[in-house]
mmCIF file of C-alpha atoms and ligand atoms in Angstrom:
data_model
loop_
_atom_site.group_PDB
_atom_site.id
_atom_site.type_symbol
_atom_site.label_atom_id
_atom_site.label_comp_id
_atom_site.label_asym_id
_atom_site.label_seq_id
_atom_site.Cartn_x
_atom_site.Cartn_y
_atom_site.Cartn_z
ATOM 1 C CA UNK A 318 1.908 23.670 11.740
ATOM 2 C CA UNK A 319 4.005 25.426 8.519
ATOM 3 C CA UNK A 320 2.048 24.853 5.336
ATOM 4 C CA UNK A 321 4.732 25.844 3.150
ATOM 5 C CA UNK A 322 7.410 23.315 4.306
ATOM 6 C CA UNK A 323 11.180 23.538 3.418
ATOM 7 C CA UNK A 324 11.840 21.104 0.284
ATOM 8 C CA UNK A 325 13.751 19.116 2.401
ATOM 9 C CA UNK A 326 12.185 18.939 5.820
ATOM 10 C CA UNK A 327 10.535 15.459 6.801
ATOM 11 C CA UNK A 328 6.767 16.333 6.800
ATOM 12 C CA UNK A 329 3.963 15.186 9.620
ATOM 13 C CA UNK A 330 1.448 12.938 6.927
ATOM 14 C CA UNK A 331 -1.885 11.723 8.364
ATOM 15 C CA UNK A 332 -2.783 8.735 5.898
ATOM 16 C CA UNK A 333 -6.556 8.413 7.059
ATOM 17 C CA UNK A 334 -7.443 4.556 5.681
ATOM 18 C CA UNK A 335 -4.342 1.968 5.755
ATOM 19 C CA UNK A 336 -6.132 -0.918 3.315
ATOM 20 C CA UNK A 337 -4.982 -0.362 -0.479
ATOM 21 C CA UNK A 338 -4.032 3.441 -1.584
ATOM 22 C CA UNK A 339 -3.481 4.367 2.356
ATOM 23 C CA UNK A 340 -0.653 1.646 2.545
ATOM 24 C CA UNK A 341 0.746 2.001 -0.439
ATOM 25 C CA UNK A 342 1.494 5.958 0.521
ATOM 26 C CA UNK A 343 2.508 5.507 3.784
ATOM 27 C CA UNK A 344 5.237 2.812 3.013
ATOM 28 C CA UNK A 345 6.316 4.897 0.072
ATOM 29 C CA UNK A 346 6.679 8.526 2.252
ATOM 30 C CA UNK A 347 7.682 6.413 5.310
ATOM 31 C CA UNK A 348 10.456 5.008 3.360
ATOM 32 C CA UNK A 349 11.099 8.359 1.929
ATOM 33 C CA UNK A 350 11.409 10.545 5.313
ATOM 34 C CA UNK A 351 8.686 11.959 6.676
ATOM 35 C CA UNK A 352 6.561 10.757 9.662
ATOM 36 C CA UNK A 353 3.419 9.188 8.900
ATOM 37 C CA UNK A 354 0.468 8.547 10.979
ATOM 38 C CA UNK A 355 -2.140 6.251 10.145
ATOM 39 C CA UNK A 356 -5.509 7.309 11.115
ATOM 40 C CA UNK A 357 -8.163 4.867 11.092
ATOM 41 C CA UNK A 358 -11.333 3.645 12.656
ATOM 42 C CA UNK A 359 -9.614 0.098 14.521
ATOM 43 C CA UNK A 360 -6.217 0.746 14.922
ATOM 44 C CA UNK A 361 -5.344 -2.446 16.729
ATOM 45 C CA UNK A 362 -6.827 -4.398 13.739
ATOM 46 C CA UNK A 363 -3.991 -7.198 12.659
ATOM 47 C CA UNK A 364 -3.569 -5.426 9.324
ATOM 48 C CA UNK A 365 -3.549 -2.194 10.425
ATOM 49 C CA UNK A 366 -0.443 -3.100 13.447
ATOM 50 C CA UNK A 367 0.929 -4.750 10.836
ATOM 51 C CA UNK A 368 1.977 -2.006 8.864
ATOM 52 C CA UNK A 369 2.642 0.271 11.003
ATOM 53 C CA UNK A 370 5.520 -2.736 12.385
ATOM 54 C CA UNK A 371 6.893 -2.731 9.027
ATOM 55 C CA UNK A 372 7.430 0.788 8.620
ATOM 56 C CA UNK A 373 8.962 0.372 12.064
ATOM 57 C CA UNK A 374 10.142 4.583 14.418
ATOM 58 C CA UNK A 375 8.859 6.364 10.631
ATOM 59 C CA UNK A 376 4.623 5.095 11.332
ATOM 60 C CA UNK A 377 2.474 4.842 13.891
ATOM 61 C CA UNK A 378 -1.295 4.075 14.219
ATOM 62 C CA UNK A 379 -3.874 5.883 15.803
ATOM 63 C CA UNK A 380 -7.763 7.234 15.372
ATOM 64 C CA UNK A 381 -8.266 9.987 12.531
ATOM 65 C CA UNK A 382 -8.852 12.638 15.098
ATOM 66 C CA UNK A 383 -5.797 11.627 16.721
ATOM 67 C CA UNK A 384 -3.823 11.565 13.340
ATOM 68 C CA UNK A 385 -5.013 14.827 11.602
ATOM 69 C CA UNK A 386 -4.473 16.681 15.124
ATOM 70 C CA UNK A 387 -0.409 15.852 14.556
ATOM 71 C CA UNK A 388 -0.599 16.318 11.000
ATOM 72 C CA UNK A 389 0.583 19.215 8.254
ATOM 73 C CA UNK A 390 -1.058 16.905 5.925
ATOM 74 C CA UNK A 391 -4.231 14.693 5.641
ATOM 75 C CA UNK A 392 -4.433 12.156 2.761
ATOM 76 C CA UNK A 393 -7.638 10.563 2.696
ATOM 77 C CA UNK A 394 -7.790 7.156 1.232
ATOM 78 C CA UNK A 395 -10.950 6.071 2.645
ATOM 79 C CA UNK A 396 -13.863 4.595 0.217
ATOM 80 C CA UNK A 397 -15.578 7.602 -1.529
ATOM 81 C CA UNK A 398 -19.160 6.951 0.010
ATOM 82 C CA UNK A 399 -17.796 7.756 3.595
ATOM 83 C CA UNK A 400 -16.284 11.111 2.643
ATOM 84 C CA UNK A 401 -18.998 12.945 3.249
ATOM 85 C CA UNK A 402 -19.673 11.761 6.992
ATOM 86 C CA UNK A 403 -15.682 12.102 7.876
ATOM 87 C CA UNK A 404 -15.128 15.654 6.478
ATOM 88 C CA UNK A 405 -18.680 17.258 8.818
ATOM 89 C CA UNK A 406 -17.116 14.739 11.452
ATOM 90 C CA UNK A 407 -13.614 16.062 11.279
ATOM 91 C CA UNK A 408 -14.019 19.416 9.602
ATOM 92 C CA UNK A 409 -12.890 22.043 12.222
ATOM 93 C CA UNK A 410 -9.932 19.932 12.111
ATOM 94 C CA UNK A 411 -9.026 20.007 9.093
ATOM 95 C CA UNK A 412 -9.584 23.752 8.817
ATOM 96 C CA UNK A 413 -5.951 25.409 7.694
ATOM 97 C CA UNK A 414 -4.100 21.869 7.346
ATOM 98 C CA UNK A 415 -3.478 20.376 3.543
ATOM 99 C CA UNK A 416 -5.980 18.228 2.973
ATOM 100 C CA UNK A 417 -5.889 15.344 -0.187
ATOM 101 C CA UNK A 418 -8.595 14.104 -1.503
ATOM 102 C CA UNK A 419 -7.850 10.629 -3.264
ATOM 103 C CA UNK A 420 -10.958 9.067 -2.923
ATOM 104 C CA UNK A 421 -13.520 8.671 -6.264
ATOM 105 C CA UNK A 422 -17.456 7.528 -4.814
ATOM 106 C CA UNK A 423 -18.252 5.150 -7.763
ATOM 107 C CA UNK A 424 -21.407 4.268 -5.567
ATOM 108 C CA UNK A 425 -24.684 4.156 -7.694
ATOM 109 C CA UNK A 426 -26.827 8.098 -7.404
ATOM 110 C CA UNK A 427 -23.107 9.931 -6.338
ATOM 111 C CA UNK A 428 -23.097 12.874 -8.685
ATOM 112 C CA UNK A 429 -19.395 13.884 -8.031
ATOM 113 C CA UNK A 430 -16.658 11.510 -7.189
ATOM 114 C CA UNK A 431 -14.646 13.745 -5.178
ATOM 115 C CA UNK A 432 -14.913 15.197 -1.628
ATOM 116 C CA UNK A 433 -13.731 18.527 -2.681
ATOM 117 C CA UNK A 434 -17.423 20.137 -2.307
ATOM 118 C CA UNK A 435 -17.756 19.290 0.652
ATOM 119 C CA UNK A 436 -14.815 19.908 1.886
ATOM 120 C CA UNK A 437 -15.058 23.024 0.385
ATOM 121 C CA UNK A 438 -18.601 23.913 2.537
ATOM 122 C CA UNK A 439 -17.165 22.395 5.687
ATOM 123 C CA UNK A 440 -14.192 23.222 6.002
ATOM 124 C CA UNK A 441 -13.586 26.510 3.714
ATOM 125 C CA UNK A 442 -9.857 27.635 5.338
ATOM 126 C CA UNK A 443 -8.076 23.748 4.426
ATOM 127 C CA UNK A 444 -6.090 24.000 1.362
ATOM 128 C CA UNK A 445 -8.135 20.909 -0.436
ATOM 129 C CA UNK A 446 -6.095 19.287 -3.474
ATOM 130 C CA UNK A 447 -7.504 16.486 -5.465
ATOM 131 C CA UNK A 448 -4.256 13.740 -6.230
ATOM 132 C CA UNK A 449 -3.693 9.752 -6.116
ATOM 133 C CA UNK A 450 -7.336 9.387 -7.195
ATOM 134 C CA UNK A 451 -6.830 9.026 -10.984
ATOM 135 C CA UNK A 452 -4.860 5.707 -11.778
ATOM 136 C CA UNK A 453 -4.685 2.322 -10.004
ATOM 137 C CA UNK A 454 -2.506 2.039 -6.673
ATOM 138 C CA UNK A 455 0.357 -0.605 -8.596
ATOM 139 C CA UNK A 456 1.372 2.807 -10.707
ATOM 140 C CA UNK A 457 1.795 4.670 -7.738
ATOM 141 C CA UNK A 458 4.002 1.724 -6.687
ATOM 142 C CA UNK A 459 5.589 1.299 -10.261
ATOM 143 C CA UNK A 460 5.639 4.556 -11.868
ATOM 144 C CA UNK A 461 7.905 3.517 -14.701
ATOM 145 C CA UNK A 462 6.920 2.089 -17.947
ATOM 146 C CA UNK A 463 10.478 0.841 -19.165
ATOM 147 C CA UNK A 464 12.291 4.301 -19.043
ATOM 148 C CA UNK A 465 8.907 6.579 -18.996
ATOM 149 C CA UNK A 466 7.706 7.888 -15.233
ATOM 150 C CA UNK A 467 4.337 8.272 -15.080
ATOM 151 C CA UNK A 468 2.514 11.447 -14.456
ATOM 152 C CA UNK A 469 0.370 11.883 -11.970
ATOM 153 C CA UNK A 470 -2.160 14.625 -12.284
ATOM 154 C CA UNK A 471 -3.697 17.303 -9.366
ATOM 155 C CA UNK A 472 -5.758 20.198 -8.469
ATOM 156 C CA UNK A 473 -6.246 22.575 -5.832
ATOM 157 C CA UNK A 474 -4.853 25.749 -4.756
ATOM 158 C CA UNK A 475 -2.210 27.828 -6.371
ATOM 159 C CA UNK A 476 -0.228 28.710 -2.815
ATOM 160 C CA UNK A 477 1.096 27.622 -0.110
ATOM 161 C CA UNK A 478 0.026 23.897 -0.425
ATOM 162 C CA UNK A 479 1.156 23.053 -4.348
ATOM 163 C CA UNK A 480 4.824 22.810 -3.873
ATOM 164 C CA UNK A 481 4.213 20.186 -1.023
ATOM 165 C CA UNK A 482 1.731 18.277 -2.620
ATOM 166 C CA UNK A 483 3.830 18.431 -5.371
ATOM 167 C CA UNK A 484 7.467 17.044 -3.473
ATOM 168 C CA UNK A 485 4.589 14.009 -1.659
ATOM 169 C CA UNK A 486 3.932 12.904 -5.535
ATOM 170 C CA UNK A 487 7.307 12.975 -6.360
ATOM 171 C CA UNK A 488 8.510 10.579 -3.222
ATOM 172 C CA UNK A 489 5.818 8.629 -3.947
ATOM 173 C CA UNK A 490 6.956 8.276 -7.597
ATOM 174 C CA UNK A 491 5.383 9.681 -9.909
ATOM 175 C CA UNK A 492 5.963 13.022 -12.127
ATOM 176 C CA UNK A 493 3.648 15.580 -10.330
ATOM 177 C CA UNK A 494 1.410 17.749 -13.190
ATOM 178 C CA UNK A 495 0.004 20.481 -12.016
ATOM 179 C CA UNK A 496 -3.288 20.861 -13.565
ATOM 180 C CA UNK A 497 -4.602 24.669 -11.518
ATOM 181 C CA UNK A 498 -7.346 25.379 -9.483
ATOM 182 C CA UNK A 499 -10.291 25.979 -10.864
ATOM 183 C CA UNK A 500 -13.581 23.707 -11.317
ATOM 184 C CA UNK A 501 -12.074 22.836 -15.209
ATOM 185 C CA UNK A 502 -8.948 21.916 -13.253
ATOM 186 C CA UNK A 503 -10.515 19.193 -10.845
ATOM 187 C CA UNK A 504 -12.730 18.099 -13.341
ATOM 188 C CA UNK A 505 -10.147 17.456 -15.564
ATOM 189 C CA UNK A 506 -8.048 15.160 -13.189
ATOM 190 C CA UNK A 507 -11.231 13.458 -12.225
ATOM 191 C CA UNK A 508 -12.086 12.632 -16.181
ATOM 192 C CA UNK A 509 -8.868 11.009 -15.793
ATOM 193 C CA UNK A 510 -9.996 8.721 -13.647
ATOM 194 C CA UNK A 511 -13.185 8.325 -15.900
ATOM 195 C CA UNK A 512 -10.603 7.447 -19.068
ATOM 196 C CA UNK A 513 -8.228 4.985 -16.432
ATOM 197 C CA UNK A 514 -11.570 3.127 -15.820
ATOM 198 C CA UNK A 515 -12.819 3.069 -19.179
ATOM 199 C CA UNK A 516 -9.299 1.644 -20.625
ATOM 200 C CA UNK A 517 -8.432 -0.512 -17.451
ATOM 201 C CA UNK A 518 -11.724 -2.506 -17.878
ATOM 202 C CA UNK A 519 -13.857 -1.108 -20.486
ATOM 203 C CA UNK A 520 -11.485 -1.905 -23.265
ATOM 204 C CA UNK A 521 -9.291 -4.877 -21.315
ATOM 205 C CA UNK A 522 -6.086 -2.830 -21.083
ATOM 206 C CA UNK A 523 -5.616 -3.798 -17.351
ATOM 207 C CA UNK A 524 -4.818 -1.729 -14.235
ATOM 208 C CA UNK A 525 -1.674 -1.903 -15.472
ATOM 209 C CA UNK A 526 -1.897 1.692 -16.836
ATOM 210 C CA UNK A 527 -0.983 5.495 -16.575
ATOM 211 C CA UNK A 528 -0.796 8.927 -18.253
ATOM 212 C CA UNK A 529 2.181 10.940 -19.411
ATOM 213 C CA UNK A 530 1.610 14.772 -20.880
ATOM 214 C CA UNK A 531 4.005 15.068 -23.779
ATOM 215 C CA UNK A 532 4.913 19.165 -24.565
ATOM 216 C CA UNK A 533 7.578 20.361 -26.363
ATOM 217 C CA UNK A 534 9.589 19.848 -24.187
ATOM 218 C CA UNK A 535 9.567 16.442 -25.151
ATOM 219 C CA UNK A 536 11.707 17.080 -28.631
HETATM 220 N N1 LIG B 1167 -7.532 0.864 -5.047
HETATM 221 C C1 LIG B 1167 -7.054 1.703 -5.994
HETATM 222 O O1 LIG B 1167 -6.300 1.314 -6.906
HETATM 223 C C2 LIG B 1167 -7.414 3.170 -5.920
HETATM 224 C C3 LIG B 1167 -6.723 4.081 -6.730
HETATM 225 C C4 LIG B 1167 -7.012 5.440 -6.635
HETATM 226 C C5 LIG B 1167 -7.976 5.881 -5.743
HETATM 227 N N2 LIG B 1167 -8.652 4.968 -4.982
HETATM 228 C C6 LIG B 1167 -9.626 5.470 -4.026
HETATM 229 O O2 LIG B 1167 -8.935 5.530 -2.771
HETATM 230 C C7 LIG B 1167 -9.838 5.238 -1.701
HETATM 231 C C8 LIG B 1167 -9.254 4.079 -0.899
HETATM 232 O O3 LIG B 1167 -9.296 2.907 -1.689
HETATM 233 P P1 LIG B 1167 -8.676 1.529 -1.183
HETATM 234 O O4 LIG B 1167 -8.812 0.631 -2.351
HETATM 235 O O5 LIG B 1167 -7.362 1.761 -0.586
HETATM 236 O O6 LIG B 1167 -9.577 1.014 0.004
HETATM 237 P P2 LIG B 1167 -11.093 1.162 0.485
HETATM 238 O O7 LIG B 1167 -11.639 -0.192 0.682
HETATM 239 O O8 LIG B 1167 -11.873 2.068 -0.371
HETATM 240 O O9 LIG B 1167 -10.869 1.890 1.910
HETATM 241 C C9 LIG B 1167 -10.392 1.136 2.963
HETATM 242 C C10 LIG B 1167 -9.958 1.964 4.131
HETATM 243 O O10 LIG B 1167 -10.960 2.917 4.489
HETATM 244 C C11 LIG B 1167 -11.340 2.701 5.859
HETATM 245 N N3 LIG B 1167 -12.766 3.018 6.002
HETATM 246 C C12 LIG B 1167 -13.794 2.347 5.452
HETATM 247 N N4 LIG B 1167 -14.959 2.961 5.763
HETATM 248 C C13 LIG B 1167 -14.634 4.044 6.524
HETATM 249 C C14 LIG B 1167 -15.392 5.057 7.149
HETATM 250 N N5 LIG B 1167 -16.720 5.091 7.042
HETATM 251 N N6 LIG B 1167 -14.723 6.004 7.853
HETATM 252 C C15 LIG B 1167 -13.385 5.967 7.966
HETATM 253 N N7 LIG B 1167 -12.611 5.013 7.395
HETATM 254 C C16 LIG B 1167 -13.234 4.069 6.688
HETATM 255 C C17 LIG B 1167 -11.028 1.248 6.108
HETATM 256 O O11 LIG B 1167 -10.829 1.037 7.466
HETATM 257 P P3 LIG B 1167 -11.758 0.039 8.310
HETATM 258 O O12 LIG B 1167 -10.855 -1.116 8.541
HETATM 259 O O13 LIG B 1167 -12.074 0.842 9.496
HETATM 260 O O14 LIG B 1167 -12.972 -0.321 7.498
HETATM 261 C C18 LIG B 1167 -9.741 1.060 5.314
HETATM 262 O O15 LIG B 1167 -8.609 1.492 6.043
HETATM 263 C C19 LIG B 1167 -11.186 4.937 -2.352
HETATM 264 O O16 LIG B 1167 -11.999 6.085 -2.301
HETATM 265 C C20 LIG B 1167 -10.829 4.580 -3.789
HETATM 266 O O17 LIG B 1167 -11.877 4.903 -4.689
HETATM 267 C C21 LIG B 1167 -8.385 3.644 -5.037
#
């Protein structure tokens, strides 16, 4: 397992939940070259064989254990409120592999959205990013806004992991933004999923909606 992964070198992806955000990763980085395992509970379910047909030699399907154990990389796209159960489940594991966190628990009493505490306690040697959480899946599917790519905000680790977290936002679609490390850092891309709720419903903008950082840069 090589953490930091030549630019150009397919990667070994375990997308752990194939329903919404899971599939709509794994058919973007399948169709973008790297090999991607989906790791879920039933993976004989209709939907589930499915995909993995229509991503055809680049997918396959299999249990999470199964999936992380062949995997650089474990996405986990699984609903918030079972986050805490599959990290102390699969958490020596996931020790020293890139782990992504794009899961929010909205369930009423959660008190942080993200699994990064706990991965954090459990599993202290995985490099644990938070990405994909902040913005409906169809702008991960259609970053562009007439001629404006979206960004896509994340935090975790200055090291090893960044760059490749960084090249799996970019095949995916959108502009990656690295936000840092620190608590204000993963708070930050979380209150961005706070503000995408608040405008996608709150005020009736739609899911139809992203973010883009201006700078200088920008003229
Ligand atoms: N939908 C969006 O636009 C969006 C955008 C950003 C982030 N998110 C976050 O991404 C995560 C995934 O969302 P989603 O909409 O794709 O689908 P979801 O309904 O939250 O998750 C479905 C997937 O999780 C699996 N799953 C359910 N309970 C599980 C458990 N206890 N252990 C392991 N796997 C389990 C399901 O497999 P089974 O068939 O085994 O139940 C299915 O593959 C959520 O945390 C969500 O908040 C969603």
């Amino acid at each position: 397992m090589t953490i930091g992964s030549s630019p150009t070198e397919p990667l070994d992806l375990a997308v752990i939940g194939a329903r919404t955000v899971g599939a709509v990763l794994a058919r973007a980085w399948a169709g973008a070259g790297h090999r991607v395992t989906i790791g879920v509970r039933h993976p004989d379910a209709p939907e589930v064989a499915a995909l993995a047909a229509e991503l055809g030699a680049a997918c396959t399907a299999t249990t999470p254990a199964a999936a992380i154990a062949g995997a650089t990389v474990v996405i986990c796209a699984i609903p918030g409120s079972a986050m805490a159960g599959f990290v102390a489940e699969h958490a020596p594991a996931l020790g020293g592999r890139i782990v992504i966190d794009a899961t929010n628990d909205l369930s009423e009493g959660a008190h942080d959205p993200s699994a990064i505490g706990d991965l954090a306690r459990l599993a202290p040697t995985a490099l644990a990013y938070r990405a994909f959480n902040s913005v409906g899946w169809e702008n991960l599917t259609n970053p562009m806004f007439g001629a404006v790519r979206a960004d896509l905000f994340f935090a975790g680790p200055d090291g090893a992991g960044r760059g490749t977290v960084a090249r799996l936002i970019a095949d995916a679609g959108p502009r990656p933004v690295y936000v840092g490390a620190g608590d204000d850092a993963h708070r930050a891309v979380d209150a961005l999923a706070t503000l995408w709720f608040c405008l996608a419903f709150g005020q009736g903008w739609g899911r139809r909606l992203a973010f883009r950082a201006l700078s200088a840069a920008d003229g």
